[in-house]
Short mmCIF file of C-alpha atoms in Angstrom, two decimals:
data_model
loop_
_atom_site.label_atom_id
_atom_site.label_comp_id
_atom_site.label_asym_id
_atom_site.label_seq_id
_atom_site.Cartn_x
_atom_site.Cartn_y
_atom_site.Cartn_z
CA MET A 297 31.94 -30.68 20.06
CA ARG A 298 31.28 -34.26 21.22
CA GLU A 299 30.34 -36.72 18.60
CA HIS A 300 26.94 -37.04 17.37
CA ARG A 301 24.53 -39.71 18.64
CA ALA A 302 21.75 -40.90 16.79
CA PRO A 303 18.26 -39.61 18.36
CA VAL A 304 16.31 -42.18 19.77
CA SER A 305 13.40 -42.15 18.00
CA ALA A 306 11.28 -40.36 14.81
CA GLU A 307 9.10 -38.58 18.00
CA GLU A 308 11.45 -37.47 20.12
CA LEU A 309 13.47 -35.55 16.49
CA ALA A 310 10.10 -34.23 15.95
CA GLN A 311 9.06 -33.57 20.08
CA PHE A 312 12.58 -31.66 19.99
CA GLU A 313 11.41 -29.43 16.54
CA THR A 314 8.56 -28.13 18.58
CA ASP A 315 10.06 -27.52 21.49
CA ALA A 316 12.53 -25.80 19.43
CA LEU A 317 9.92 -23.51 17.83
CA ALA A 318 7.97 -22.67 21.48
CA GLY A 319 11.30 -21.48 22.70
CA PHE A 320 11.48 -19.06 19.95
CA VAL A 321 8.05 -17.77 19.66
CA LEU A 322 8.77 -17.54 23.91
CA ALA A 323 12.08 -15.78 23.37
CA ARG A 324 10.86 -13.21 20.58
CA ALA A 325 8.06 -12.62 23.08
CA SER A 326 10.74 -11.75 25.62
CA ALA A 327 11.86 -9.47 23.36
CA GLY A 328 9.20 -7.55 23.07
CA LEU A 329 8.20 -8.36 19.76
CA ALA A 330 4.35 -7.99 19.31
CA ASP A 331 1.85 -10.92 18.93
CA GLY A 332 1.37 -9.86 15.41
CA THR A 333 5.16 -9.91 14.24
CA ILE A 334 5.55 -13.33 16.34
CA ARG A 335 2.66 -14.93 14.13
CA GLY A 336 4.17 -13.50 10.60
CA ASP A 337 7.14 -14.68 11.31
CA VAL A 338 6.14 -18.39 12.59
CA GLY A 339 3.92 -18.26 9.51
CA HIS A 340 6.71 -17.87 7.14
CA LEU A 341 8.43 -20.58 9.03
CA ASP A 342 5.58 -23.09 8.63
CA GLN A 343 5.23 -22.09 4.81
CA MET A 344 9.20 -23.34 4.78
CA ARG A 345 8.67 -26.22 6.88
CA THR A 346 5.98 -27.39 4.69
CA TRP A 347 7.83 -26.81 1.45
CA PHE A 348 10.73 -28.58 2.24
CA GLY A 349 9.70 -31.23 4.37
CA ARG A 350 11.91 -32.06 6.76
CA PRO A 351 13.29 -29.67 9.80
CA LEU A 352 14.32 -26.40 8.46
CA TRP A 353 17.48 -26.80 10.43
CA ASP A 354 18.81 -29.43 7.03
CA LEU A 355 18.23 -26.38 4.90
CA ASP A 356 21.65 -25.60 3.26
CA PRO A 357 22.03 -22.71 0.83
CA ALA A 358 21.22 -24.95 -2.39
CA ASP A 359 17.81 -25.61 -0.63
CA ALA A 360 17.69 -21.34 -0.24
CA ASP A 361 18.62 -21.02 -3.37
CA ALA A 362 15.94 -23.32 -5.14
CA TYR A 363 13.39 -22.11 -2.66
CA PHE A 364 14.05 -18.30 -3.06
CA GLY A 365 15.01 -18.49 -6.57
CA ARG A 366 12.01 -20.73 -7.90
CA VAL A 367 9.11 -21.29 -5.58
CA LEU A 368 9.29 -17.51 -4.38
CA ARG A 369 10.51 -16.34 -8.37
CA GLY A 370 7.75 -14.33 -8.61
CA SER A 371 6.35 -13.12 -5.43
CA PRO A 372 6.34 -9.92 -3.47
CA SER A 373 9.25 -8.69 -2.56
CA GLY A 374 8.12 -7.63 0.75
CA THR A 375 7.15 -11.45 0.86
CA ARG A 376 10.38 -12.56 -0.14
CA LEU A 377 12.31 -9.92 2.02
CA ALA A 378 10.15 -10.95 5.21
CA ARG A 379 10.21 -14.93 4.80
CA SER A 380 14.35 -14.51 4.35
CA GLN A 381 14.31 -12.53 7.64
CA ALA A 382 12.66 -14.97 9.33
CA LEU A 383 14.28 -17.77 8.73
CA THR A 384 17.58 -15.86 9.60
CA THR A 385 16.19 -14.57 13.01
CA TYR A 386 15.18 -18.55 13.44
CA PHE A 387 18.81 -19.82 12.52
CA ALA A 388 20.59 -17.05 14.57
CA PHE A 389 17.96 -18.55 17.60
CA LEU A 390 19.05 -21.98 16.78
CA GLU A 391 22.65 -21.23 16.54
CA LEU A 392 22.74 -19.31 19.87
CA ARG A 393 20.33 -21.86 21.96
CA HIS A 394 20.50 -25.16 20.31
CA LYS A 395 24.12 -25.66 18.45
CA VAL A 396 24.99 -28.50 20.74
CA GLU A 397 21.96 -30.09 21.18
CA LEU A 398 21.69 -30.39 17.31
CA HIS A 399 25.09 -31.85 16.72
CA ALA A 400 24.61 -34.33 19.15
CA MET A 401 21.50 -35.18 17.98
CA THR A 402 21.31 -35.04 14.27
CA GLY A 403 25.69 -34.28 13.36
CA ARG A 404 24.65 -31.08 11.79
CA VAL A 405 26.42 -28.04 12.75
CA VAL A 406 23.75 -24.94 12.55
CA GLU A 407 24.39 -22.65 9.67
CA CYS A 408 21.67 -20.60 7.76
CA PRO A 409 21.14 -21.30 4.58
CA ILE A 410 20.94 -16.94 3.71
CA ASP A 411 24.06 -15.85 2.80
CA GLU A 412 25.76 -12.89 0.69
CA MET A 413 24.95 -14.40 -2.34
CA ASN A 414 21.20 -15.39 -2.19
CA ARG A 415 19.87 -12.86 0.34
CA PRO A 416 17.16 -11.22 -1.44
CA ARG A 417 17.51 -7.82 -2.32
CA GLY A 418 15.07 -4.69 -2.76
CA SER A 419 12.67 -3.33 -1.00
CA LYS A 420 8.88 -3.88 0.50
CA ASP A 421 6.72 -3.03 -2.11
CA ALA A 422 5.55 0.54 -1.90
CA GLU A 423 1.22 0.63 -1.61
CA LEU A 424 -0.13 4.14 -1.91
CA ARG A 425 -3.63 3.99 0.18
CA ILE A 426 -6.31 6.52 -0.59
CA PRO A 427 -8.61 6.39 1.88
CA PRO A 428 -12.26 7.86 1.25
CA VAL A 429 -13.57 11.02 1.51
CA GLU A 430 -15.59 12.13 4.31
CA SER A 431 -19.27 11.79 2.52
CA GLU A 432 -18.20 8.63 2.12
CA VAL A 433 -17.05 7.24 6.08
CA ALA A 434 -20.02 9.60 7.51
CA ALA A 435 -22.45 7.37 5.17
CA LEU A 436 -20.71 4.37 7.11
CA PHE A 437 -20.82 5.27 10.28
CA THR A 438 -24.37 6.59 10.40
CA GLY A 439 -25.89 3.22 8.23
CA TRP A 440 -23.98 1.48 10.74
CA ALA A 441 -24.91 3.17 14.02
CA GLY A 442 -28.87 2.98 12.49
CA GLU A 443 -28.23 -0.61 12.09
CA LEU A 444 -27.64 -0.88 16.19
CA ALA A 445 -31.32 -0.51 16.99
CA THR A 446 -32.33 -3.82 14.87
CA CYS A 447 -28.85 -6.28 15.29
CA ARG A 448 -28.98 -9.18 16.74
CA LYS A 449 -26.42 -8.62 19.20
CA PHE A 450 -26.14 -5.20 20.06
CA ALA A 451 -23.25 -5.62 22.72
CA PRO A 452 -20.28 -6.82 20.22
CA THR A 453 -22.12 -4.90 17.08
CA ALA A 454 -21.73 -1.45 19.32
CA ARG A 455 -18.40 -2.45 20.05
CA ASN A 456 -17.13 -3.31 16.72
CA TYR A 457 -18.47 0.21 15.73
CA THR A 458 -16.55 1.70 18.57
CA ALA A 459 -13.39 0.74 17.57
CA SER A 460 -13.35 1.68 13.75
CA LYS A 461 -15.04 4.66 14.72
CA LEU A 462 -11.70 5.22 17.14
CA MET A 463 -9.67 4.07 13.96
CA SER A 464 -11.05 7.23 12.00
CA GLU A 465 -10.65 9.61 15.06
CA VAL A 466 -7.66 9.27 16.34
CA GLY A 467 -5.89 7.02 13.76
CA LEU A 468 -5.72 4.04 16.60
CA ARG A 469 -4.41 0.77 15.09
CA VAL A 470 -6.78 -2.06 15.51
CA ASN A 471 -3.82 -4.35 17.42
CA GLU A 472 -3.77 -1.08 20.01
CA ALA A 473 -7.16 -0.83 20.40
CA CYS A 474 -7.74 -4.43 21.20
CA ARG A 475 -5.12 -4.23 24.10
CA LEU A 476 -7.10 -1.19 25.46
CA ASP A 477 -8.07 -0.91 29.04
CA LEU A 478 -10.81 0.29 30.64
CA ASP A 479 -8.21 2.62 32.92
CA ASP A 480 -6.33 3.65 30.01
CA ILE A 481 -9.00 6.17 29.28
CA LYS A 482 -7.75 9.61 31.30
CA TRP A 483 -10.82 11.92 31.45
CA ASP A 484 -8.97 14.36 33.41
CA LEU A 485 -5.75 14.80 31.66
CA GLY A 486 -6.17 17.85 29.08
CA PRO A 487 -9.31 19.59 28.04
CA PHE A 488 -10.70 16.53 26.25
CA GLY A 489 -9.32 13.42 28.31
CA LYS A 490 -6.74 11.58 26.86
CA LEU A 491 -6.11 7.64 25.72
CA HIS A 492 -3.12 5.54 26.92
CA VAL A 493 -1.91 3.67 24.31
CA ARG A 494 0.74 1.56 26.09
CA TYR A 495 0.95 -1.39 23.37
CA GLY A 496 2.05 1.39 20.16
CA LYS A 497 3.72 -0.52 17.27
CA GLY A 498 7.49 -0.05 17.82
CA LYS A 499 10.64 -0.89 15.44
CA ARG A 500 11.27 -4.27 14.89
CA GLY A 501 13.07 -5.79 17.68
CA SER A 502 12.36 -2.66 20.14
CA GLY A 503 8.86 -3.58 21.40
CA PRO A 504 5.71 -1.40 22.31
CA ARG A 505 5.90 2.29 21.96
CA VAL A 506 3.81 4.18 24.55
CA ARG A 507 2.09 7.11 23.53
CA MET A 508 -0.66 9.21 25.20
CA VAL A 509 -3.89 10.36 22.24
CA PRO A 510 -5.65 13.50 22.98
CA LEU A 511 -9.53 12.42 22.67
CA ILE A 512 -10.00 15.12 19.97
CA ASN A 513 -12.23 14.74 16.87
CA GLY A 514 -15.34 13.75 18.63
CA ALA A 515 -13.08 10.53 20.37
CA GLY A 516 -14.03 11.54 23.83
CA ARG A 517 -17.86 11.78 22.77
CA THR A 518 -17.86 8.23 21.03
CA LEU A 519 -16.08 6.81 24.00
CA ARG A 520 -18.14 7.98 26.54
CA TRP A 521 -21.15 6.93 24.66
CA PHE A 522 -19.97 2.96 24.96
CA ILE A 523 -18.69 3.15 28.42
CA GLU A 524 -22.36 4.76 29.56
CA ASP A 525 -24.44 2.69 27.27
CA VAL A 526 -22.48 -0.61 26.32
CA TRP A 527 -19.73 -1.57 28.20
CA GLY A 528 -21.90 -2.49 30.83
CA GLN A 529 -23.89 -5.33 28.82
CA PHE A 530 -20.68 -7.70 28.58
CA GLY A 531 -21.28 -8.32 32.22
CA ASP A 532 -17.58 -7.18 33.05
CA ASP A 533 -16.54 -5.47 36.58
CA HIS A 534 -15.82 -1.94 35.69
CA THR A 535 -13.14 -1.97 38.89
CA ARG A 536 -11.41 -4.72 38.08
CA PRO A 537 -8.10 -3.84 37.20
CA GLY A 538 -7.01 -4.53 33.91
CA ALA A 539 -10.50 -5.23 32.70
CA PRO A 540 -10.48 -4.60 29.18
CA LEU A 541 -11.77 -1.41 26.92
CA PHE A 542 -13.43 -3.54 24.50
CA PRO A 543 -14.24 -6.67 26.08
CA SER A 544 -14.45 -10.21 24.15
CA GLU A 545 -17.78 -12.01 24.60
CA ARG A 546 -15.99 -15.38 25.90
CA LYS A 547 -15.53 -15.19 29.46
CA ASN A 548 -12.17 -16.25 31.87
CA ALA A 549 -12.21 -19.24 34.15
CA ASP A 550 -13.37 -16.52 36.88
CA GLY A 551 -16.23 -15.55 35.07
CA SER A 552 -14.42 -11.77 33.40
CA SER A 553 -14.52 -10.93 30.20
CA ARG A 554 -11.44 -11.62 28.09
CA ARG A 555 -10.05 -9.28 25.77
CA VAL A 556 -11.76 -8.95 21.92
CA GLY A 557 -8.64 -10.08 19.35
CA ASP A 558 -8.43 -7.93 16.24
CA ASP A 559 -10.42 -10.24 13.85
CA ALA A 560 -13.67 -9.77 15.40
CA LEU A 561 -13.06 -5.91 14.95
CA ARG A 562 -11.88 -6.55 11.33
CA ASN A 563 -14.79 -9.28 10.78
CA GLY A 564 -16.78 -6.31 12.24
CA LEU A 565 -15.80 -3.56 10.06
CA VAL A 566 -16.17 -5.69 6.74
CA ALA A 567 -19.53 -7.03 7.40
CA ALA A 568 -20.33 -3.00 8.14
CA VAL A 569 -18.54 -1.95 4.71
CA GLY A 570 -20.34 -4.88 2.68
CA THR A 571 -24.05 -3.74 4.59
CA HIS A 572 -23.38 0.32 4.25
CA LEU A 573 -20.44 1.17 1.66
CA SER A 574 -20.52 -1.56 -1.00
CA GLY A 575 -18.01 0.84 -3.46
CA TRP A 576 -15.55 -0.16 -0.77
CA ALA A 577 -15.82 -3.51 0.30
CA ASP A 578 -12.50 -5.27 0.49
CA LYS A 579 -10.54 -2.02 0.32
CA LEU A 580 -11.70 -0.38 3.57
CA THR A 581 -9.31 -1.97 5.99
CA PRO A 582 -8.68 -0.48 9.84
CA HIS A 583 -5.15 0.55 8.42
CA VAL A 584 -7.03 2.80 5.64
CA LEU A 585 -9.25 4.27 8.45
CA ARG A 586 -6.08 5.03 10.26
CA HIS A 587 -4.98 7.09 6.54
CA TYR A 588 -8.59 8.46 6.54
CA CYS A 589 -7.92 10.01 10.14
CA ALA A 590 -4.53 11.45 9.36
CA SER A 591 -5.60 12.85 5.92
CA GLN A 592 -8.70 14.18 7.60
CA LEU A 593 -6.60 16.11 10.46
CA TYR A 594 -4.14 17.76 7.96
CA LEU A 595 -7.46 18.94 5.98
CA ASN A 596 -8.47 20.58 9.43
CA GLY A 597 -5.48 22.32 10.00
CA LEU A 598 -3.10 20.36 12.24
CA ASP A 599 0.26 20.22 11.63
CA LEU A 600 2.51 17.20 10.74
CA ILE A 601 4.21 17.36 14.23
CA ALA A 602 1.34 16.69 15.75
CA ILE A 603 -0.15 14.47 13.24
CA GLN A 604 2.83 12.33 14.02
CA GLU A 605 2.07 12.39 17.60
CA VAL A 606 -1.21 11.13 17.44
CA LEU A 607 -0.32 8.43 15.40
CA GLY A 608 3.08 7.28 17.26
CA HIS A 609 5.42 7.86 14.62
CA SER A 610 8.78 7.28 15.09
CA TRP A 611 9.19 9.51 11.76
CA ILE A 612 7.76 12.39 10.38
CA ALA A 613 8.60 10.53 6.74
CA THR A 614 6.30 8.18 7.89
CA THR A 615 3.60 10.66 8.47
CA MET A 616 4.22 12.27 5.19
CA ARG A 617 3.08 9.31 3.49
CA TYR A 618 -0.25 9.20 5.33
CA VAL A 619 -1.37 12.57 4.40
CA HIS A 620 0.47 12.61 1.12
CA VAL A 621 -2.44 12.37 -1.11
CA GLN A 622 -3.83 15.17 0.44
CA GLN A 623 -0.75 17.44 -0.16
CA THR A 624 -1.08 20.44 -2.77
CA ARG A 625 2.77 21.19 -3.10
CA VAL A 626 2.74 20.66 -6.65
CA GLU A 627 -0.84 22.15 -7.35
CA ASP A 628 0.62 25.36 -5.35
CA ALA A 629 3.52 25.46 -6.47
CA TRP A 630 2.06 25.29 -10.41
CA VAL A 631 -0.30 28.06 -9.31
CA ALA A 632 2.61 30.16 -8.69
CA GLY A 633 4.48 29.63 -11.39
CA MET A 634 1.16 30.68 -13.87
CA GLU A 635 0.92 33.80 -11.89
CA ARG A 636 4.57 34.45 -12.04
CA ALA A 637 3.99 33.83 -15.84
CA ALA A 638 1.58 36.39 -16.01
CA LYS A 639 3.45 39.04 -14.18
CA ARG A 640 5.90 39.16 -16.72
CA LEU A 641 3.68 39.67 -19.22
CA GLU A 642 2.22 42.43 -17.87
CA GLY A 643 3.10 45.41 -20.33
CA LEU A 644 3.51 43.02 -23.31
CA VAL A 645 -0.11 42.30 -24.23
CA ARG A 646 -1.98 45.47 -24.84
#
């Protein structure tokens, strides 16, 4: 490497740090990672940068020891692992793209401070999500539907209602719902119609997974009502390519509707739960509705392979975790064991 030079100014170094982070975000987006994954990684980097007080490329193994061994000592293992992975990925980016520039400006040779000695161990903390029962979810949506007649903003409230209803009916993720287009509804496919989910969650780094979700479990009826009675109130052109299924109240420069953000759908669900199902306040999230959908499909007789296809899971083991609370293998085995024991005793007891 060439001899390093001192930066022209502190502003130059700060600008380089900003540009490097922007380049990192663009590179990860180009690799196909979901926006939420990228935001999560940038959030982890920002928290470490705030603690360190200097650019992250100045971190050395001793600094990483102090951060993960003291600052994050009591944090959940999932947080520690995610932050460590974000830092490792960022340093890989710096080494591949900016190693020479950083040496020229600072004299440092980029080297990741996470090594085999201080790399956080363990797995992400497991969380058993127990969804509400059918009567509770019915009470939520019945109360929410009644609210539509008197709410101050009908169209946004009805949009949030519809998106949450789809999460409970066919297990959509909130980000998948946000990125649906009007044209993604394929009414003529299959006996019920299908939803073309183009931005399903993929493995880290693999990009979005595409799937077709049949409009079963009342989902087709929910969507027809929304399209016929609500969608037009957002003032968009239904013939426009890329028109969002769930529009925002905000407009683009050309007057077309923007796409709703996940925060709007989450906040809509939070408000509705607080009003109509207060016992689940702060607990019923979009992802819990997804678990509820899986549980109800399982209880209604859908096999695990079919549920896996609806939810878009790569592995059947993931689907089994979603229906775990409804499975009765232990209870069935106990009943069968008691029946076998009773038969063995037949004839011995008079």
